[in-house]
Short mmCIF file of C-alpha atoms and ligand atoms in Angstrom, two decimals:
data_model
loop_
_atom_site.label_atom_id
_atom_site.label_comp_id
_atom_site.label_asym_id
_atom_site.label_seq_id
_atom_site.Cartn_x
_atom_site.Cartn_y
_atom_site.Cartn_z
CA ARG A 1427 51.71 26.83 -12.98
CA SER A 1428 49.43 28.78 -15.23
CA LYS A 1429 48.29 30.74 -12.19
CA GLU A 1430 51.87 31.79 -11.47
CA THR A 1431 52.41 32.84 -15.05
CA GLY A 1432 49.27 34.90 -14.80
CA ARG A 1433 50.47 36.65 -11.67
CA ASP A 1434 53.85 37.38 -13.22
CA ALA A 1435 52.13 38.83 -16.23
CA ILE A 1436 50.08 41.10 -13.98
CA THR A 1437 53.18 42.23 -12.10
CA VAL A 1438 54.95 43.08 -15.36
CA PHE A 1439 51.90 44.93 -16.55
CA ASP A 1440 51.65 46.91 -13.31
CA THR A 1441 55.30 47.89 -13.44
CA SER A 1442 55.26 49.10 -17.02
CA MET A 1443 51.97 50.87 -16.43
CA ARG A 1444 53.43 52.63 -13.39
CA GLU A 1445 56.57 53.51 -15.34
CA ARG A 1446 54.51 54.98 -18.12
CA ILE A 1447 52.50 57.12 -15.73
CA GLU A 1448 55.63 58.27 -13.89
CA ARG A 1449 57.25 59.21 -17.16
CA ARG A 1450 54.22 61.19 -18.22
CA VAL A 1451 54.14 63.08 -14.94
CA GLU A 1452 57.88 63.76 -15.25
CA ILE A 1453 57.49 65.00 -18.82
CA GLU A 1454 54.68 67.34 -17.87
CA ARG A 1455 56.65 68.71 -14.90
CA THR A 1456 59.82 69.38 -16.89
CA LEU A 1457 58.09 70.56 -20.06
CA ARG A 1458 56.74 73.53 -18.09
CA THR A 1459 60.19 75.05 -17.80
CA ALA A 1460 61.82 73.50 -20.86
CA ILE A 1461 60.96 76.42 -23.12
CA GLU A 1462 62.40 79.00 -20.73
CA ARG A 1463 65.52 76.88 -20.25
CA GLY A 1464 66.05 76.83 -24.01
CA GLU A 1465 65.67 73.07 -24.29
CA ILE A 1466 63.06 73.25 -27.02
CA GLY A 1467 64.26 73.76 -30.55
CA VAL A 1468 62.80 73.53 -34.02
CA ALA A 1469 63.92 71.30 -36.88
CA TYR A 1470 62.98 72.04 -40.49
CA GLN A 1471 62.04 69.62 -43.24
CA PRO A 1472 61.89 70.91 -46.81
CA VAL A 1473 58.72 70.57 -48.87
CA VAL A 1474 60.05 69.90 -52.34
CA SER A 1475 58.61 70.37 -55.80
CA TRP A 1476 59.82 67.32 -57.73
CA PRO A 1477 61.50 66.59 -60.05
CA ASP A 1478 62.47 70.26 -60.46
CA GLY A 1479 63.96 70.40 -56.94
CA ARG A 1480 62.51 73.72 -55.84
CA VAL A 1481 62.08 73.99 -52.08
CA LEU A 1482 58.60 75.47 -51.65
CA GLY A 1483 58.59 75.64 -47.90
CA VAL A 1484 59.79 74.08 -44.69
CA GLU A 1485 57.80 72.22 -42.06
CA ALA A 1486 58.69 73.21 -38.52
CA LEU A 1487 58.95 70.28 -36.12
CA ALA A 1488 59.47 70.72 -32.39
CA ARG A 1489 62.54 69.10 -30.83
CA TRP A 1490 63.26 68.65 -27.14
CA THR A 1491 66.72 67.87 -25.85
CA LYS A 1492 66.51 67.14 -22.15
CA GLY A 1493 70.06 66.88 -20.87
CA THR A 1494 71.56 64.21 -23.09
CA GLU A 1495 68.20 62.66 -23.86
CA ARG A 1496 65.99 63.46 -26.82
CA VAL A 1497 62.29 63.21 -26.11
CA ALA A 1498 60.21 62.19 -29.14
CA PRO A 1499 57.61 64.72 -30.32
CA THR A 1500 54.96 62.01 -30.36
CA GLU A 1501 55.58 61.67 -26.62
CA PHE A 1502 55.75 65.30 -25.48
CA ILE A 1503 53.22 66.78 -27.94
CA ASP A 1504 50.52 64.53 -26.47
CA VAL A 1505 51.41 65.64 -22.95
CA ALA A 1506 51.51 69.26 -24.08
CA GLU A 1507 48.05 68.95 -25.59
CA GLU A 1508 46.52 67.36 -22.52
CA SER A 1509 48.12 69.79 -20.09
CA GLY A 1510 47.48 72.93 -22.13
CA LEU A 1511 51.24 73.54 -22.46
CA ILE A 1512 50.77 73.29 -26.23
CA ILE A 1513 49.65 76.93 -26.14
CA PRO A 1514 53.04 78.40 -25.13
CA LEU A 1515 54.91 75.63 -26.95
CA GLY A 1516 52.97 76.24 -30.16
CA ALA A 1517 53.51 80.00 -29.92
CA PHE A 1518 57.24 79.38 -29.52
CA VAL A 1519 57.46 77.09 -32.57
CA LEU A 1520 55.46 79.57 -34.67
CA ASP A 1521 57.73 82.44 -33.68
CA GLU A 1522 60.91 80.46 -34.38
CA ALA A 1523 59.65 79.17 -37.72
CA LEU A 1524 58.64 82.61 -38.95
CA ARG A 1525 61.92 84.12 -37.81
CA GLN A 1526 63.79 81.46 -39.77
CA VAL A 1527 61.67 81.84 -42.89
CA ALA A 1528 61.96 85.64 -42.79
CA TRP A 1529 65.72 85.22 -42.68
CA MET A 1530 65.74 82.69 -45.55
CA ARG A 1531 63.51 84.91 -47.69
CA ALA A 1532 65.76 87.89 -47.14
CA ASN A 1533 69.09 86.13 -47.60
CA ILE A 1534 68.72 83.21 -50.00
CA PRO A 1535 67.63 84.19 -53.53
CA SER A 1536 65.98 80.82 -54.28
CA ALA A 1537 64.01 81.07 -51.01
CA LYS A 1538 62.40 84.46 -51.51
CA ASP A 1539 58.90 82.94 -51.67
CA MET A 1540 59.50 80.13 -49.19
CA TYR A 1541 56.83 79.42 -46.60
CA ALA A 1542 56.84 77.95 -43.11
CA SER A 1543 54.42 75.13 -42.37
CA VAL A 1544 53.58 74.87 -38.68
CA ASN A 1545 51.64 72.08 -36.96
CA VAL A 1546 48.70 73.29 -34.93
CA SER A 1547 46.88 71.27 -32.30
CA PRO A 1548 43.09 71.37 -31.88
CA ARG A 1549 43.51 73.08 -28.55
CA GLN A 1550 45.35 76.02 -30.13
CA LEU A 1551 42.84 76.43 -32.93
CA GLN A 1552 39.99 76.48 -30.43
CA SER A 1553 41.53 79.13 -28.19
CA ASP A 1554 39.97 82.57 -28.63
CA ASP A 1555 43.09 84.50 -29.50
CA PHE A 1556 44.80 82.06 -31.86
CA ALA A 1557 44.26 84.08 -35.03
CA ASP A 1558 45.46 87.22 -33.19
CA ILE A 1559 48.66 85.49 -32.10
CA VAL A 1560 49.30 84.37 -35.68
CA ALA A 1561 48.69 87.91 -37.00
CA GLU A 1562 51.01 89.43 -34.37
CA THR A 1563 53.77 86.92 -35.07
CA LEU A 1564 53.61 87.50 -38.83
CA HIS A 1565 53.71 91.23 -38.18
CA ARG A 1566 56.70 90.95 -35.83
CA HIS A 1567 58.69 89.24 -38.59
CA HIS A 1568 57.39 91.54 -41.36
CA LEU A 1569 55.89 88.61 -43.24
CA PRO A 1570 52.70 88.38 -45.29
CA GLY A 1571 50.14 85.71 -44.43
CA GLY A 1572 51.18 83.89 -47.61
CA ALA A 1573 54.45 82.96 -45.89
CA LEU A 1574 52.60 80.61 -43.58
CA PHE A 1575 50.78 77.30 -43.81
CA LEU A 1576 49.13 75.85 -40.74
CA GLU A 1577 48.78 72.08 -40.56
CA ILE A 1578 45.64 70.88 -38.89
CA THR A 1579 44.42 67.33 -38.38
CA GLU A 1580 41.18 65.79 -39.48
CA SER A 1581 40.02 65.67 -35.87
CA VAL A 1582 39.90 69.47 -35.74
CA MET A 1583 37.27 69.50 -38.44
CA MET A 1584 35.18 66.97 -36.55
CA GLY A 1585 35.47 68.41 -33.07
CA ASP A 1586 34.23 71.72 -31.75
CA THR A 1587 33.74 73.00 -35.25
CA LEU A 1588 32.31 76.39 -34.40
CA ALA A 1589 35.39 77.79 -32.63
CA ALA A 1590 37.73 76.12 -35.10
CA ALA A 1591 35.74 77.31 -38.10
CA SER A 1592 35.79 80.93 -36.98
CA ALA A 1593 39.55 80.75 -36.35
CA MET A 1594 40.01 79.30 -39.82
CA THR A 1595 37.97 82.09 -41.38
CA ALA A 1596 40.05 84.71 -39.55
CA LEU A 1597 43.27 83.02 -40.69
CA THR A 1598 42.09 82.84 -44.27
CA SER A 1599 41.45 86.58 -44.26
CA LEU A 1600 45.13 87.00 -43.30
CA ASP A 1601 46.03 84.91 -46.42
CA VAL A 1602 47.36 82.16 -44.19
CA ARG A 1603 46.78 78.79 -45.85
CA LEU A 1604 45.66 75.57 -44.22
CA SER A 1605 46.64 71.98 -44.88
CA VAL A 1606 45.16 68.78 -43.51
CA ASP A 1607 47.99 66.68 -42.04
CA ASP A 1608 48.13 62.87 -42.02
CA PHE A 1609 45.22 62.77 -44.43
CA GLY A 1610 43.46 59.42 -44.62
CA THR A 1611 44.30 58.26 -41.11
CA GLY A 1612 41.38 59.96 -39.36
CA PHE A 1613 37.69 59.96 -39.99
CA SER A 1614 37.34 63.00 -42.15
CA SER A 1615 34.98 62.98 -45.04
CA LEU A 1616 34.74 64.86 -48.27
CA SER A 1617 32.13 67.14 -46.77
CA TYR A 1618 34.64 68.48 -44.23
CA LEU A 1619 37.09 69.33 -46.97
CA LYS A 1620 34.36 71.20 -48.76
CA ARG A 1621 33.10 72.99 -45.68
CA PHE A 1622 36.44 74.25 -44.35
CA PRO A 1623 38.79 76.67 -46.11
CA VAL A 1624 41.52 74.07 -46.65
CA ASP A 1625 44.14 74.46 -49.42
CA VAL A 1626 46.28 71.35 -49.20
CA VAL A 1627 45.90 67.71 -48.32
CA LYS A 1628 49.00 65.99 -46.94
CA ILE A 1629 48.92 62.32 -47.86
CA ASP A 1630 49.97 60.30 -44.82
CA ARG A 1631 53.27 58.46 -44.87
CA SER A 1632 51.56 55.12 -44.14
CA PHE A 1633 50.04 55.15 -47.66
CA VAL A 1634 53.16 56.48 -49.34
CA SER A 1635 55.37 53.74 -47.90
CA GLY A 1636 53.48 50.98 -49.71
CA LEU A 1637 53.09 52.92 -52.91
CA ALA A 1638 55.65 51.03 -54.96
CA HIS A 1639 54.63 47.47 -54.03
CA ASP A 1640 51.15 47.48 -52.43
CA GLU A 1641 48.31 47.81 -54.93
CA SER A 1642 45.75 48.90 -52.35
CA ASP A 1643 48.03 51.69 -51.09
CA ALA A 1644 48.58 52.77 -54.67
CA SER A 1645 44.82 52.88 -55.32
CA LEU A 1646 44.25 54.84 -52.13
CA VAL A 1647 46.86 57.42 -53.00
CA ALA A 1648 45.45 57.70 -56.52
CA ALA A 1649 41.96 58.23 -55.10
CA ILE A 1650 43.12 60.89 -52.63
CA ILE A 1651 44.90 62.82 -55.39
CA LYS A 1652 41.87 62.63 -57.70
CA MET A 1653 39.53 63.72 -54.97
CA ALA A 1654 41.79 66.62 -53.95
CA ASN A 1655 42.05 67.75 -57.57
CA ALA A 1656 38.27 67.62 -57.96
CA LEU A 1657 37.92 69.90 -54.94
CA GLY A 1658 40.63 72.27 -56.17
CA LEU A 1659 43.10 71.27 -53.45
CA ALA A 1660 46.81 70.61 -53.83
CA THR A 1661 48.47 67.48 -52.45
CA ILE A 1662 51.75 66.95 -50.63
CA ALA A 1663 53.02 63.41 -50.08
CA GLU A 1664 54.67 62.77 -46.69
CA GLY A 1665 57.40 60.28 -45.89
CA VAL A 1666 58.82 59.82 -49.40
CA GLU A 1667 61.91 57.67 -48.97
CA THR A 1668 62.66 56.19 -52.39
CA HIS A 1669 62.95 57.34 -55.98
CA GLU A 1670 60.40 54.68 -56.93
CA GLN A 1671 57.82 56.26 -54.60
CA ALA A 1672 58.57 59.70 -56.01
CA ARG A 1673 58.21 58.40 -59.56
CA ARG A 1674 54.82 56.80 -58.79
CA LEU A 1675 53.61 60.00 -57.13
CA ILE A 1676 54.52 62.07 -60.17
CA GLU A 1677 52.68 59.57 -62.42
CA LEU A 1678 49.63 59.97 -60.21
CA GLY A 1679 49.84 63.75 -60.40
CA CYS A 1680 51.41 64.61 -57.04
CA THR A 1681 54.57 66.64 -57.52
CA LYS A 1682 55.02 68.10 -54.03
CA MET A 1683 56.68 65.92 -51.47
CA GLN A 1684 58.55 65.62 -48.22
CA GLY A 1685 60.66 62.79 -46.91
CA TYR A 1686 64.05 61.32 -46.19
CA LEU A 1687 64.67 60.96 -49.96
CA PHE A 1688 65.22 64.74 -49.98
CA SER A 1689 66.06 65.47 -46.38
CA ALA A 1690 65.22 64.53 -42.82
CA PRO A 1691 64.23 67.45 -40.58
CA VAL A 1692 67.45 69.44 -39.99
CA PRO A 1693 68.47 72.02 -37.40
CA MET A 1694 68.36 75.68 -38.41
CA GLY A 1695 72.13 75.78 -38.96
CA GLU A 1696 71.94 73.14 -41.71
CA LEU A 1697 68.92 74.46 -43.55
CA VAL A 1698 70.63 76.70 -46.12
CA GLU A 1699 73.03 73.96 -47.14
CA THR A 1700 70.16 71.45 -47.34
CA VAL A 1701 67.99 73.69 -49.51
CA GLN A 1702 70.91 74.33 -51.85
CA ALA A 1703 71.79 70.63 -52.05
CA ILE A 1704 68.22 69.72 -53.06
CA GLY A 1705 68.19 72.41 -55.73
CA GLY A 1706 71.66 71.33 -56.85
CA ARG A 1707 70.44 67.83 -57.63
CA THR A 1708 68.12 69.31 -60.21
CA THR A 1709 70.87 71.33 -61.73
CA SER A 1710 72.83 68.17 -62.40
CA PHE A 1711 69.69 66.51 -63.86
CA ASP A 1712 69.17 69.48 -66.15
CA ARG A 1713 72.75 69.45 -67.25
CA ARG A 1714 72.53 65.78 -68.10
CA ARG A 1715 69.30 66.31 -69.99
CA ARG A 1716 70.76 69.18 -71.99
CA CYS A 1717 73.78 67.09 -72.96
CA ALA A 1718 71.61 64.18 -74.08
CA PRO A 1719 71.11 63.80 -77.85
P1 C2E B 2280 53.79 65.27 -38.75
O1 C2E B 2280 53.37 66.69 -38.67
O2 C2E B 2280 53.01 64.38 -39.64
O3 C2E B 2280 55.33 65.31 -39.17
C1 C2E B 2280 55.96 64.34 -39.96
C2 C2E B 2280 56.77 63.37 -39.12
O4 C2E B 2280 57.32 62.38 -39.99
C3 C2E B 2280 57.95 64.00 -38.39
O5 C2E B 2280 58.13 63.28 -37.17
C4 C2E B 2280 59.11 63.73 -39.36
O6 C2E B 2280 60.37 63.71 -38.73
C5 C2E B 2280 58.74 62.37 -39.88
N1 C2E B 2280 59.26 62.11 -41.23
C6 C2E B 2280 59.48 62.99 -42.23
N2 C2E B 2280 59.91 62.38 -43.35
C7 C2E B 2280 59.96 61.06 -43.08
C8 C2E B 2280 60.34 59.90 -43.84
O7 C2E B 2280 60.70 59.95 -45.02
N3 C2E B 2280 60.26 58.70 -43.22
C9 C2E B 2280 59.85 58.59 -41.91
N4 C2E B 2280 59.82 57.37 -41.37
N5 C2E B 2280 59.49 59.67 -41.16
C10 C2E B 2280 59.55 60.88 -41.73
P2 C2E B 2280 58.38 64.03 -35.78
O8 C2E B 2280 59.25 65.21 -35.97
O9 C2E B 2280 58.80 62.96 -34.82
O10 C2E B 2280 56.95 64.57 -35.40
C11 C2E B 2280 55.89 63.68 -35.11
C12 C2E B 2280 54.58 64.41 -35.01
O11 C2E B 2280 54.58 65.28 -33.86
C13 C2E B 2280 54.29 65.34 -36.19
O12 C2E B 2280 53.78 64.61 -37.28
C14 C2E B 2280 53.28 66.29 -35.58
O13 C2E B 2280 52.00 65.73 -35.60
C15 C2E B 2280 53.76 66.39 -34.15
N6 C2E B 2280 54.51 67.65 -33.96
C16 C2E B 2280 55.84 67.90 -34.13
N7 C2E B 2280 56.13 69.20 -33.85
C17 C2E B 2280 54.95 69.78 -33.51
C18 C2E B 2280 54.56 71.11 -33.11
O14 C2E B 2280 55.37 72.06 -33.05
N8 C2E B 2280 53.24 71.31 -32.81
C19 C2E B 2280 52.30 70.30 -32.89
N9 C2E B 2280 51.01 70.58 -32.58
N10 C2E B 2280 52.62 69.06 -33.27
C20 C2E B 2280 53.93 68.80 -33.57
MG1 MG B 2281 52.83 68.02 -40.02
MG1 MG B 2282 51.91 64.17 -41.15
MG1 MG B 2283 50.98 64.20 -37.36
#
């Protein structure tokens, strides 16, 4: 009996394994043409200064609609990295994000200093012409380097550091700023933060989620903020979903945040309205405060 169960288990395993591989192959095959077919889009999530409600920037997040199906970024970004398709995909997201931010800066008074924050994979940062592509794209949209943040992961600082370090230096001389994404989930150490020209640490959502009820998460977040301050770095908290989390973050000294509390990533067409709605919340706070005795 137990033998049979074992064999069934193996069959199930084989099937799901095969399905996973087939799906990966299918994703790689269709991703090649997805950009040209216009299936790839970009969603934008505001980075908010809180509680004043200023939208400092927007993070660009790739979206893929394949027929009626939406493929999750966590699924296709991995495939793109392994296949090298992240190079054209990344260039596309960068171009779209800068176009959008140039438009926002020119047309929305409260957004005249807004920046785009674009995720960059290790493979892009290690390619020879990455800094040139960034410079060209900024130039094409008539934007200064200060209109762009690039989000790198801790693994970039640990990997082939020579190529990545020279790209980072070139980017810094363009005034492009760098942030470390998902901070605390990798193996980075303080020495990396000191060695690389990083400006911002993004505190990973997994620590933020427990902030209001888990003492160890709260201590971790407090430690990250202290450490960042000591190194002269700013912090942005990711995945803020509740007012209680936002309140704790402010107490701990982190006043820049992203998350569903303010807005999920939205398509380009909803960005203006979203930015104004976030700012509008503050206006009502201020009004209340002014009326208070
Ligand atoms: P990330 O850069 O850390 O982006 C944050 C992710 O958290 C996004 O998932 C966003 O939709 C989600 N998120 C934001 N606020 C909340 C919240 O309050 N609660 C929860 N539960 N989730 C929240 P998304 O869009 O699925 O992207 C996943 C990851 O895929 C990104 O993580 C990033 O590492 C990668 N990615 C997305 N677009 C690109 C891209 O253009 N290039 C590269 N290299 N990577 C990308
Ligand atoms: Mg990111
Ligand atoms: Mg992140
Ligand atoms: Mg990430």
